XYZ file of C-alpha atoms in Angstrom:
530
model
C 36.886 140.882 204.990
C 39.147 140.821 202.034
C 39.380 144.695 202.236
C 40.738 144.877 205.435
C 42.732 142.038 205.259
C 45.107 143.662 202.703
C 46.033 147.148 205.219
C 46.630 143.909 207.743
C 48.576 142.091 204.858
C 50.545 145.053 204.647
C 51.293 146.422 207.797
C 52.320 142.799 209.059
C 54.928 142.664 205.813
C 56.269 146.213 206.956
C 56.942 144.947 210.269
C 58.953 142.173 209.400
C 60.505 143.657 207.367
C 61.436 146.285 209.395
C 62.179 143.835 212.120
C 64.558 142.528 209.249
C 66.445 145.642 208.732
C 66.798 146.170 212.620
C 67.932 142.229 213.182
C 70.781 143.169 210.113
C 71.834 146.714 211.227
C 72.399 145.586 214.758
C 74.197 142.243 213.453
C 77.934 141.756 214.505
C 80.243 143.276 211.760
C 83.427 141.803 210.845
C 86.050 143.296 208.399
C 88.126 141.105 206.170
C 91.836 142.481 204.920
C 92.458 140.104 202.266
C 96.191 140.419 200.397
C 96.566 142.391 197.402
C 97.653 139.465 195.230
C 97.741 135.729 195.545
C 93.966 134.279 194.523
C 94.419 131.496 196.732
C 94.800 133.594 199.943
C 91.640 135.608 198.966
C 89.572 132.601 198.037
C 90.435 130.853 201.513
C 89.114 134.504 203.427
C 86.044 135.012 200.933
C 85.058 131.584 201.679
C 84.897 132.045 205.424
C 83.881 135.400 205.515
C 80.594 133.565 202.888
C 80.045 131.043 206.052
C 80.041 134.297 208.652
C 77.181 135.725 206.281
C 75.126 132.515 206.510
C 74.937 132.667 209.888
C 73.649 136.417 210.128
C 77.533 138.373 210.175
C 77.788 141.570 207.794
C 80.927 141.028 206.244
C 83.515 143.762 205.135
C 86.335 143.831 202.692
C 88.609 146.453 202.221
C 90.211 146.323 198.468
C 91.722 148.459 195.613
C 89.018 150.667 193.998
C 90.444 149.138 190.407
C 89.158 145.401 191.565
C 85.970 146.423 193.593
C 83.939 145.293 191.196
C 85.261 142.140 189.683
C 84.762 141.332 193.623
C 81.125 142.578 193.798
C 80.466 140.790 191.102
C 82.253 137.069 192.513
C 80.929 138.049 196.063
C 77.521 139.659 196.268
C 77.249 139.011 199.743
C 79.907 141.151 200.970
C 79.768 144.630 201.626
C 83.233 146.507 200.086
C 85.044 149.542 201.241
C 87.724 151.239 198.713
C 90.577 153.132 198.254
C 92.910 154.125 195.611
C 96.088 152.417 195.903
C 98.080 154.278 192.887
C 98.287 150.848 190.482
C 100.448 149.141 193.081
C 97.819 145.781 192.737
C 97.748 145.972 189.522
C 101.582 145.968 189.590
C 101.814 143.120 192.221
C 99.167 140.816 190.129
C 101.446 141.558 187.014
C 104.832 140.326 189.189
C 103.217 137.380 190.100
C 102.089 136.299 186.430
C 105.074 136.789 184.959
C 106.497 134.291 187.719
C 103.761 132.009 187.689
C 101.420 132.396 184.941
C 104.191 130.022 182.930
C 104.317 126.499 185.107
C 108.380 125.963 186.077
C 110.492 125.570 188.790
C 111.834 128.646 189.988
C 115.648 128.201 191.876
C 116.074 130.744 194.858
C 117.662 133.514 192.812
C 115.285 132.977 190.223
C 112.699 133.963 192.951
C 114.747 136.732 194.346
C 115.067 138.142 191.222
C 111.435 137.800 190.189
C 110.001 139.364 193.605
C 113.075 141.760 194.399
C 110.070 144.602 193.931
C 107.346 142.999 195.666
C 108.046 144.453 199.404
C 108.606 147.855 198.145
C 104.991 147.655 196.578
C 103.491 145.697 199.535
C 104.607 148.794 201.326
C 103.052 151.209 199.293
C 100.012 149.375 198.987
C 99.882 149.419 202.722
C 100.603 153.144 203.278
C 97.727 154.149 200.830
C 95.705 152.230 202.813
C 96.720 153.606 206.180
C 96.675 157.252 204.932
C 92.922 157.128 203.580
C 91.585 158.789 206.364
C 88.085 159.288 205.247
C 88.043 155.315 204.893
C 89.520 155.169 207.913
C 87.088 157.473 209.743
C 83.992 155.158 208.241
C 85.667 151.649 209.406
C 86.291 152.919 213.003
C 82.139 154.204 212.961
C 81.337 150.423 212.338
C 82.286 149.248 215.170
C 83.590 145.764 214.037
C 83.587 142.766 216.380
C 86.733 141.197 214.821
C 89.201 141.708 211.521
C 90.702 138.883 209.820
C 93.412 138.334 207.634
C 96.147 136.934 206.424
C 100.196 137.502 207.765
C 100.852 136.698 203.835
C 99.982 140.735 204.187
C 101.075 141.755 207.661
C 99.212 145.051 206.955
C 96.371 143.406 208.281
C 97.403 143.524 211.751
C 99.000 147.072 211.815
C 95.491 148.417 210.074
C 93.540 146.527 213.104
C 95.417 147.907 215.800
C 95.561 151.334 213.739
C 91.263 150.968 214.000
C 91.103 149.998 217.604
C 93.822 147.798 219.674
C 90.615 146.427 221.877
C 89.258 144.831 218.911
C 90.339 141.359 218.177
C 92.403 140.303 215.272
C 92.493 136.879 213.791
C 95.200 135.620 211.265
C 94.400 132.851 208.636
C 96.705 131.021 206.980
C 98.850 127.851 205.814
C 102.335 129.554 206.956
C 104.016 132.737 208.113
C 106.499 133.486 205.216
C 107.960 136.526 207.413
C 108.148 133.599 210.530
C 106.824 136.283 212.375
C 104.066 133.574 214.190
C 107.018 131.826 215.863
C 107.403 134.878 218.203
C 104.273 135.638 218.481
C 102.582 132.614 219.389
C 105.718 131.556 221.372
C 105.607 128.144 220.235
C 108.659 125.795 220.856
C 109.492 124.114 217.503
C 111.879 120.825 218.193
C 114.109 120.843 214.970
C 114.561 116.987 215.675
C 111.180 116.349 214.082
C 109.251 119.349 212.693
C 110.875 120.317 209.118
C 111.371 123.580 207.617
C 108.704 124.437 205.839
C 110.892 125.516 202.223
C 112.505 121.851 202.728
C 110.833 118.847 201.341
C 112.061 117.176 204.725
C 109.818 115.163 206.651
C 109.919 114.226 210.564
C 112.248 111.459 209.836
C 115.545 113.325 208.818
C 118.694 111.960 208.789
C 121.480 113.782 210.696
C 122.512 115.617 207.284
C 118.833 116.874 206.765
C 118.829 117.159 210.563
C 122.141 119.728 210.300
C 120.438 121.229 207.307
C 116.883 121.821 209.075
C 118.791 123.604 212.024
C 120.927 125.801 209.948
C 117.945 127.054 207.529
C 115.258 127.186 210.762
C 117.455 129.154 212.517
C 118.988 131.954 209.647
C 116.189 131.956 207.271
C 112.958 133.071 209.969
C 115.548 135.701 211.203
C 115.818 137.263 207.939
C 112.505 136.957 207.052
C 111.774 138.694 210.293
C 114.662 141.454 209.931
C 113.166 141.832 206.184
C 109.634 142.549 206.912
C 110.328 144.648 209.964
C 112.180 146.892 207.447
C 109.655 147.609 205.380
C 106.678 147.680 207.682
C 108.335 149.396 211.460
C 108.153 152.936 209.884
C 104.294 152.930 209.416
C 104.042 150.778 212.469
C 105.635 154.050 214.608
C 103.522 156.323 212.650
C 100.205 154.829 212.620
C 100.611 152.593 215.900
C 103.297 154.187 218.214
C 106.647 154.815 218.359
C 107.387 152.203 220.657
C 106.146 149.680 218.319
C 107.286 147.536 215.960
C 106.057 145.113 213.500
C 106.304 142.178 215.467
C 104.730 143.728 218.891
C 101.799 144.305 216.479
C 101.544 141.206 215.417
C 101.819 139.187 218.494
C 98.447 140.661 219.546
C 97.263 138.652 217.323
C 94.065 136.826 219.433
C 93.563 133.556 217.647
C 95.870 132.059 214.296
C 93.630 129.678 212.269
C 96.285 127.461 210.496
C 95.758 125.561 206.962
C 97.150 122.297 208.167
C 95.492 119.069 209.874
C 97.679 116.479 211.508
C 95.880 113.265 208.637
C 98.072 115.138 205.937
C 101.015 117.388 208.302
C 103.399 116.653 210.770
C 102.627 116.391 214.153
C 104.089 119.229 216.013
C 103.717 121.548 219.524
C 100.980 123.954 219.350
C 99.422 126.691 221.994
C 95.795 126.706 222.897
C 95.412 129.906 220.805
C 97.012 127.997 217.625
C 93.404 126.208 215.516
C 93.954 123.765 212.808
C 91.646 124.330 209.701
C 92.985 122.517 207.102
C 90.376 121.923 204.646
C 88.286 124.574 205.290
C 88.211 125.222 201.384
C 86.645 121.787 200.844
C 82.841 122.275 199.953
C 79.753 119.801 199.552
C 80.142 118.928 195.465
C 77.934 119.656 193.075
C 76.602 118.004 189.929
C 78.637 118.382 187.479
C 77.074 120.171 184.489
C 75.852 117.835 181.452
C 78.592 117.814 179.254
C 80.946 117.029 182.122
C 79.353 114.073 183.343
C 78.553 113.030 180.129
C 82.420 112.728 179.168
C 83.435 111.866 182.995
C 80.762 108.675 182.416
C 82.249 108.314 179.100
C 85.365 106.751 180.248
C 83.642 103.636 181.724
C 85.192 101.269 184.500
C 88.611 102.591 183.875
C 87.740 106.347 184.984
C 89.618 110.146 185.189
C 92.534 111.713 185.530
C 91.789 115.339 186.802
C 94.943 117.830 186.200
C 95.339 120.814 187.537
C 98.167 123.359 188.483
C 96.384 126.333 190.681
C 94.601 129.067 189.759
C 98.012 131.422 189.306
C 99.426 128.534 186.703
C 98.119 128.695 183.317
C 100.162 127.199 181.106
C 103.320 125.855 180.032
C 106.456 125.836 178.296
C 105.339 124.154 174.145
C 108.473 121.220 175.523
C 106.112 121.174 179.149
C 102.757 120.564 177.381
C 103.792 118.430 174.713
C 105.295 115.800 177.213
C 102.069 116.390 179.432
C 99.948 115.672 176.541
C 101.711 112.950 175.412
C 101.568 110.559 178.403
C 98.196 111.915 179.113
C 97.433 110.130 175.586
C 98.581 106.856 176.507
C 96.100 106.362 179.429
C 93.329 104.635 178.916
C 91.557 106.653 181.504
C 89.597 110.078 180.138
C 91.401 113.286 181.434
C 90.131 116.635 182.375
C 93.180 118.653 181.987
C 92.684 122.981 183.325
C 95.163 124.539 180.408
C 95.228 127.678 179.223
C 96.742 128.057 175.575
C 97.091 126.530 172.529
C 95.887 123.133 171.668
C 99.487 120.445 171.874
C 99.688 118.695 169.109
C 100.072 115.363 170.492
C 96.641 115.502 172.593
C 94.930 112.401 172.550
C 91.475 112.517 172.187
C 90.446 111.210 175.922
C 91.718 114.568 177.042
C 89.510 117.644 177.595
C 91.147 120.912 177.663
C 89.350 123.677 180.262
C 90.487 127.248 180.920
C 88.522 126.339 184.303
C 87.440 122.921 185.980
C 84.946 122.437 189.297
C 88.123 120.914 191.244
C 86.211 119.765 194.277
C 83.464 118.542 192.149
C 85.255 116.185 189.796
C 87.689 115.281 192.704
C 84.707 114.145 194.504
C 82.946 112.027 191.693
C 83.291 108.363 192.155
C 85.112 107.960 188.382
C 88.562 109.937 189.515
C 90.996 107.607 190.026
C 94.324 110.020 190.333
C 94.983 113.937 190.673
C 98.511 115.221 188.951
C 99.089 118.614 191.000
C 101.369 120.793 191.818
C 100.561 120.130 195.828
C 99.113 123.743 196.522
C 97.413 123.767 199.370
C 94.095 123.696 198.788
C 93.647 121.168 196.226
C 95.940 118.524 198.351
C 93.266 118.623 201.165
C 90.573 118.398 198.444
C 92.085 115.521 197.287
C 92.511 114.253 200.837
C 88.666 114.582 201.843
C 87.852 112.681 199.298
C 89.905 110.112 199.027
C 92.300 110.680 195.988
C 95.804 109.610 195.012
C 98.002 111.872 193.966
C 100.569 112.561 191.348
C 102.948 115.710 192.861
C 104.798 117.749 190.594
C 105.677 120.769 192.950
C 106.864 124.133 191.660
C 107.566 127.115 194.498
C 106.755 127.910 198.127
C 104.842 125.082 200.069
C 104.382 122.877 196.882
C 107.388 120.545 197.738
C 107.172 120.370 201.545
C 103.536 119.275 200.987
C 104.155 117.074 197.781
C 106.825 115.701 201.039
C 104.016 115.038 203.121
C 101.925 113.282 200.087
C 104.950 110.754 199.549
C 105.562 110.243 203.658
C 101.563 109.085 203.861
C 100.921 107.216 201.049
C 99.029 109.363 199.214
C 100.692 109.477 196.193
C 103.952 110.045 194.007
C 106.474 112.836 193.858
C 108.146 113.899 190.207
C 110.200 116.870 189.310
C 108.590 118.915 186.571
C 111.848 120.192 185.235
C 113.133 116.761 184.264
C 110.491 114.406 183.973
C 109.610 112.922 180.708
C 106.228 111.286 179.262
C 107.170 107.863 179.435
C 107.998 109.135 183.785
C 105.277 111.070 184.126
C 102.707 108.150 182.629
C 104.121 105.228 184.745
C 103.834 107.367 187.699
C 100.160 107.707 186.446
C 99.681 103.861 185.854
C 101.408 103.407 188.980
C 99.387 105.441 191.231
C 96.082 104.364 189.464
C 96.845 101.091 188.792
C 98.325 100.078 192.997
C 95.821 99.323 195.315
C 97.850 100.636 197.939
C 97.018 103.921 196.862
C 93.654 103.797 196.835
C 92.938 102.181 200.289
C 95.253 104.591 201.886
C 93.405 107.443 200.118
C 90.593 105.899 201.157
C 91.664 105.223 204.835
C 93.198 109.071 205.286
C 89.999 110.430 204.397
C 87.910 108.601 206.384
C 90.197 109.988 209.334
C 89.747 113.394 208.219
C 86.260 113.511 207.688
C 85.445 111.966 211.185
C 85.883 115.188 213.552
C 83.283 116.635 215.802
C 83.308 119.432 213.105
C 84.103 119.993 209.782
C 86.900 122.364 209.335
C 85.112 125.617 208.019
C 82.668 124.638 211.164
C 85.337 124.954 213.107
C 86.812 128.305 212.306
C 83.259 129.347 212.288
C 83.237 128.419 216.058
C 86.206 129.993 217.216
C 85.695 133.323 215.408
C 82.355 133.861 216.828
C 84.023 132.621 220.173
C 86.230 135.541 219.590
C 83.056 137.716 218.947
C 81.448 136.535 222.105
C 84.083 137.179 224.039
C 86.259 139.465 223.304
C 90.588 139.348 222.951
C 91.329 136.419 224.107
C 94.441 136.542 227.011
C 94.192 133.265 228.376
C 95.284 131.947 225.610
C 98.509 133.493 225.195
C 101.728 131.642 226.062
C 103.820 134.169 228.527
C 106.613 133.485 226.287
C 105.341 136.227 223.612
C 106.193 138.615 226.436
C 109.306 137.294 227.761
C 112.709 138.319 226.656
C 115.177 136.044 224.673
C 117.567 135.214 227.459
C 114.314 134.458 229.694
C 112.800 132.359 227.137
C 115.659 130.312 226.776
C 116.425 130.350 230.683
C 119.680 131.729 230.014
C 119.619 134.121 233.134
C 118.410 130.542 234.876
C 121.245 128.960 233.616
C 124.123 131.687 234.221
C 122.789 131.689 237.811
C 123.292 127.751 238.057
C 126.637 127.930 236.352
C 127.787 130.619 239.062
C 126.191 128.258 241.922
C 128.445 125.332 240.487
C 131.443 127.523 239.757
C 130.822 128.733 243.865
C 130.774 125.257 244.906
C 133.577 123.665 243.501
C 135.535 126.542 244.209
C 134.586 126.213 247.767
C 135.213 122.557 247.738
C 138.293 123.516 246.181
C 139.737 125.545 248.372
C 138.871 123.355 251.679
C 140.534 120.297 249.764
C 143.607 122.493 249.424
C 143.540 124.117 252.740
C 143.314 120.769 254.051
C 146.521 119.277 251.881
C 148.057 122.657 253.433
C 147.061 121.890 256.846
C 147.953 118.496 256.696
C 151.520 118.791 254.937
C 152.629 121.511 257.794
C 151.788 118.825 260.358
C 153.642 116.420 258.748
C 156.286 118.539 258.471
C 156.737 119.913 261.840
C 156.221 116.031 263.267
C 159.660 115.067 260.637
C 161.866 117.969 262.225
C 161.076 117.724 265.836
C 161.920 114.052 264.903
């Protein structure tokens, strides 16, 4: 018996697993376009495209042949297609260390200045993409249900309609910085209430910040938009159609997963095709490993401080750290600081230095009593799920209109890193850690954001695979992508009115003074036959 049941054994293992291989090969496909630079925007696509393989999806990313494998290596899971893109990422990465690596406040022509380059290699980086035609030629064999990415790198959409305009594309992200979403979702934005995202306004504005808001919501999305449409319209005509542009590509855009959540934003209009996410980086923690908890259980009742800056901040100015270091010696609380560099020489010694921390991990054990961030993103709704106050110190981008936010809810405290001193920066600290306030709104805000019929990253999960199911998704397009400006703003409507008026008081008019006519020759001819 124990003969044959080994051929049995065997033939049984081949056919599952060739019932494996068949299940995998005939799985839905989807192709992620991530950005060429910016680690958070990757991390928030790897992370869903790592949920889509848990549920059975092969998942694609296209990337430089020069980071392939770093990637392979984070992201076993994935499947990667390549191409050579002639340094340009390596160029890109560069720009944005140089701007970033260094934690300051950048003013606008600072900015400028630093990423006057950055759309001419965008461009370039795109156009190697769209010319590999042999990569090309394998993505279009593959037959993929859906691509995803983010409008941080419009060629995302202009390489999914360049593959096949019937299959859907899906845009994730925290905000448009080309504004290009406001056409194409054809969302009405009342300035009264819903800030500019650059402004660190919230939806109580004062007429000032109220004149302000209209003036920058109005110039700065149309230069955005005329900036990106001149760098990206000429391979848009070539690869797409002549007809097209930019912006016609990117309004087919099927379903825009946004970064945000209503506990920790604004309240503002949306359109049914318009999904709030935010939080979708937040995972289940982890133990911490024994050294960590070991110091993190060191600090007793009075608990940690957990600092970071982002992953594209690594260190600071020797005035920066030494002032950082300084207050962070005065708490009695331990502190897990992420610094890259040389030791200060005022650290105390209930600071721990880390070239990397678990973030979610230590903002989720029961001993953290404050964050001190710069407000990116992804660490505020971290700190949000679970339950942390906040210490804001924003630097570029989104930092202060979220650090904004943080302030308008309670969360937490706002400081300028450019100015502030130790003795600021550690009463802030004591302040936050010390006020219960803090801590029961915290507390409050999370338990509002955790209780959803799904979690966030469930969520997304859901609607993409709705998007698999069914296909481009029409019905939920507002009509107003398609109409023209003077439509969209009823201005034919309103011309027509203004004529009706203009016809009827004229009319009026005119019988009022035919009347007076009529009426003064009557009197007149009565007077003279008087």
């Amino acid at each position: 018996m124990a003969i044959v049941s080994k051929p049995r054994c065997s033939a049984s293992l081949l056919v599952f697993l060739g019932f494996l291989i068949r299940h995998r090969s005939s799985a839905e496909k989807v192709l992620l376009v991530p950005p060429p630079f910016g680690n958070s925007h990757w991390i928030t696509l790897a992370r869903i495209g790592r949920a889509l393989v848990d549920r059975g999806y092969i998942v694609t990313v296209v990337v430089s042949e020069d980071i392939v494998e770093k990637r392979r290596a984070e992201w076993p899971d994935f499947q990667f297609e390549t191409f050579q893109d002639g340094g340009t990422r390596a160029t890109l990465e560069a720009v944005q260390d140089q701007a970033h690596s260094v934690a300051r406040v950048l003013s606008l022509f600072e900015l400028i200045e630093a990423f006057a380059s950055v759309p001419e290699y965008l461009k370039q980086y795109c156009a190697l993409l769209l010319e590999e035609s042999n990569l090309l030629d394998q993505l279009r064999a593959r037959q993929y249900s859906v691509v995803i990415s983010d409008p941080f790198f419009p060629c995302g959409a202009v390489l999914s309609a360049h593959l096949d305009s019937r299959v859907p594309h899906i845009a994730v992200m925290r905000a448009d910085p080309y504004f290009l979403d406001l056409k194409a979702t054809g969302v009405p934005l009342p300035l009264s209430y819903v800030p500019f995202i650059s402004t660190d306004f919230t939806d109580d504005m004062t007429f000032v910040k109220r004149l302000q808001n209209v003036v920058m919501s109005t110039l700065v999305p149309v230069v955005g938009r005329q900036s990106v449409s001149s760098i990206y319209d000429g391979l848009v005509r070539k690869y797409i159609g002549k007809k097209e542009t930019i912006q016609s590509v990117t309004s087919r855009t099927d379903l825009w997963l946004y970064r945000t959540d209503n506990v920790l934003d604004h309240p503002r209009p949306s359109m049914p095709s318009m999904v709030q996410v935010g939080g979708l980086n937040v995972r289940a923690a982890v133990p911490l490993t024994e050294d960590m908890e070991a110091f993190v259980q060191s600090s007793g009742d009075d608990g940690v401080v957990v600092v970071s800056f982002g992953s594209m901040v690594k260190t600071m100015s020797t005035a920066r750290i030494e002032i950082f270091a300084a207050a962070f010696a005065r708490l009695r609380q331990k502190v897990v600081w992420r610094y890259v560099g040389e030791k200060p020489t005022g650290l105390g010694n209930n600071t721990k230095l880390l070239e990397w921390l678990p973030q979610n991990d230590l903002l989720a054990h029961p001993k953290t009593r404050a964050f001190i961030t710069h407000a990116g993103s992804n660490g505020l709704y971290e700190a949000l799920h679970h339950g942390v106050p906040m210490v804001c110190l924003p630097l570029f981008g989104d930092q202060p209109a979220n650090a904004a936010r943080v302030v308008a809810r309670g969360l937490g405290v706002k400081l300028d890193f450019s100015t502030v001193t130790a003795d600021q920066l550690y009463q802030a600290i004591l302040h936050v850690v010390t006020n219960n306030s803090y801590q029961e709104t915290a507390a409050r805000l999370s338990r509002l954001h955790r209780d959803q019929p799904q979690s966030p990253m469930e969520r997304a999960v859901w609607w993409i695979e709705h998007v698999i199911k069914h296909g481009r998704l029409p019905h939920l397009r507002a009509r107003a992508v398609e109409l023209p400006w003077y439509q969209y703003y009823l201005l034919d409507v309103a011309a027509f009115l203004f004529g009706v008026c203009l016809v009827v008081l004229g009319t009026v008019w005119c019988s009022c003074s035919f009347f007076c006519r009529k009426c003064c020759t009557k009197g007149g001819g009565k007077m003279k036959s008087q």
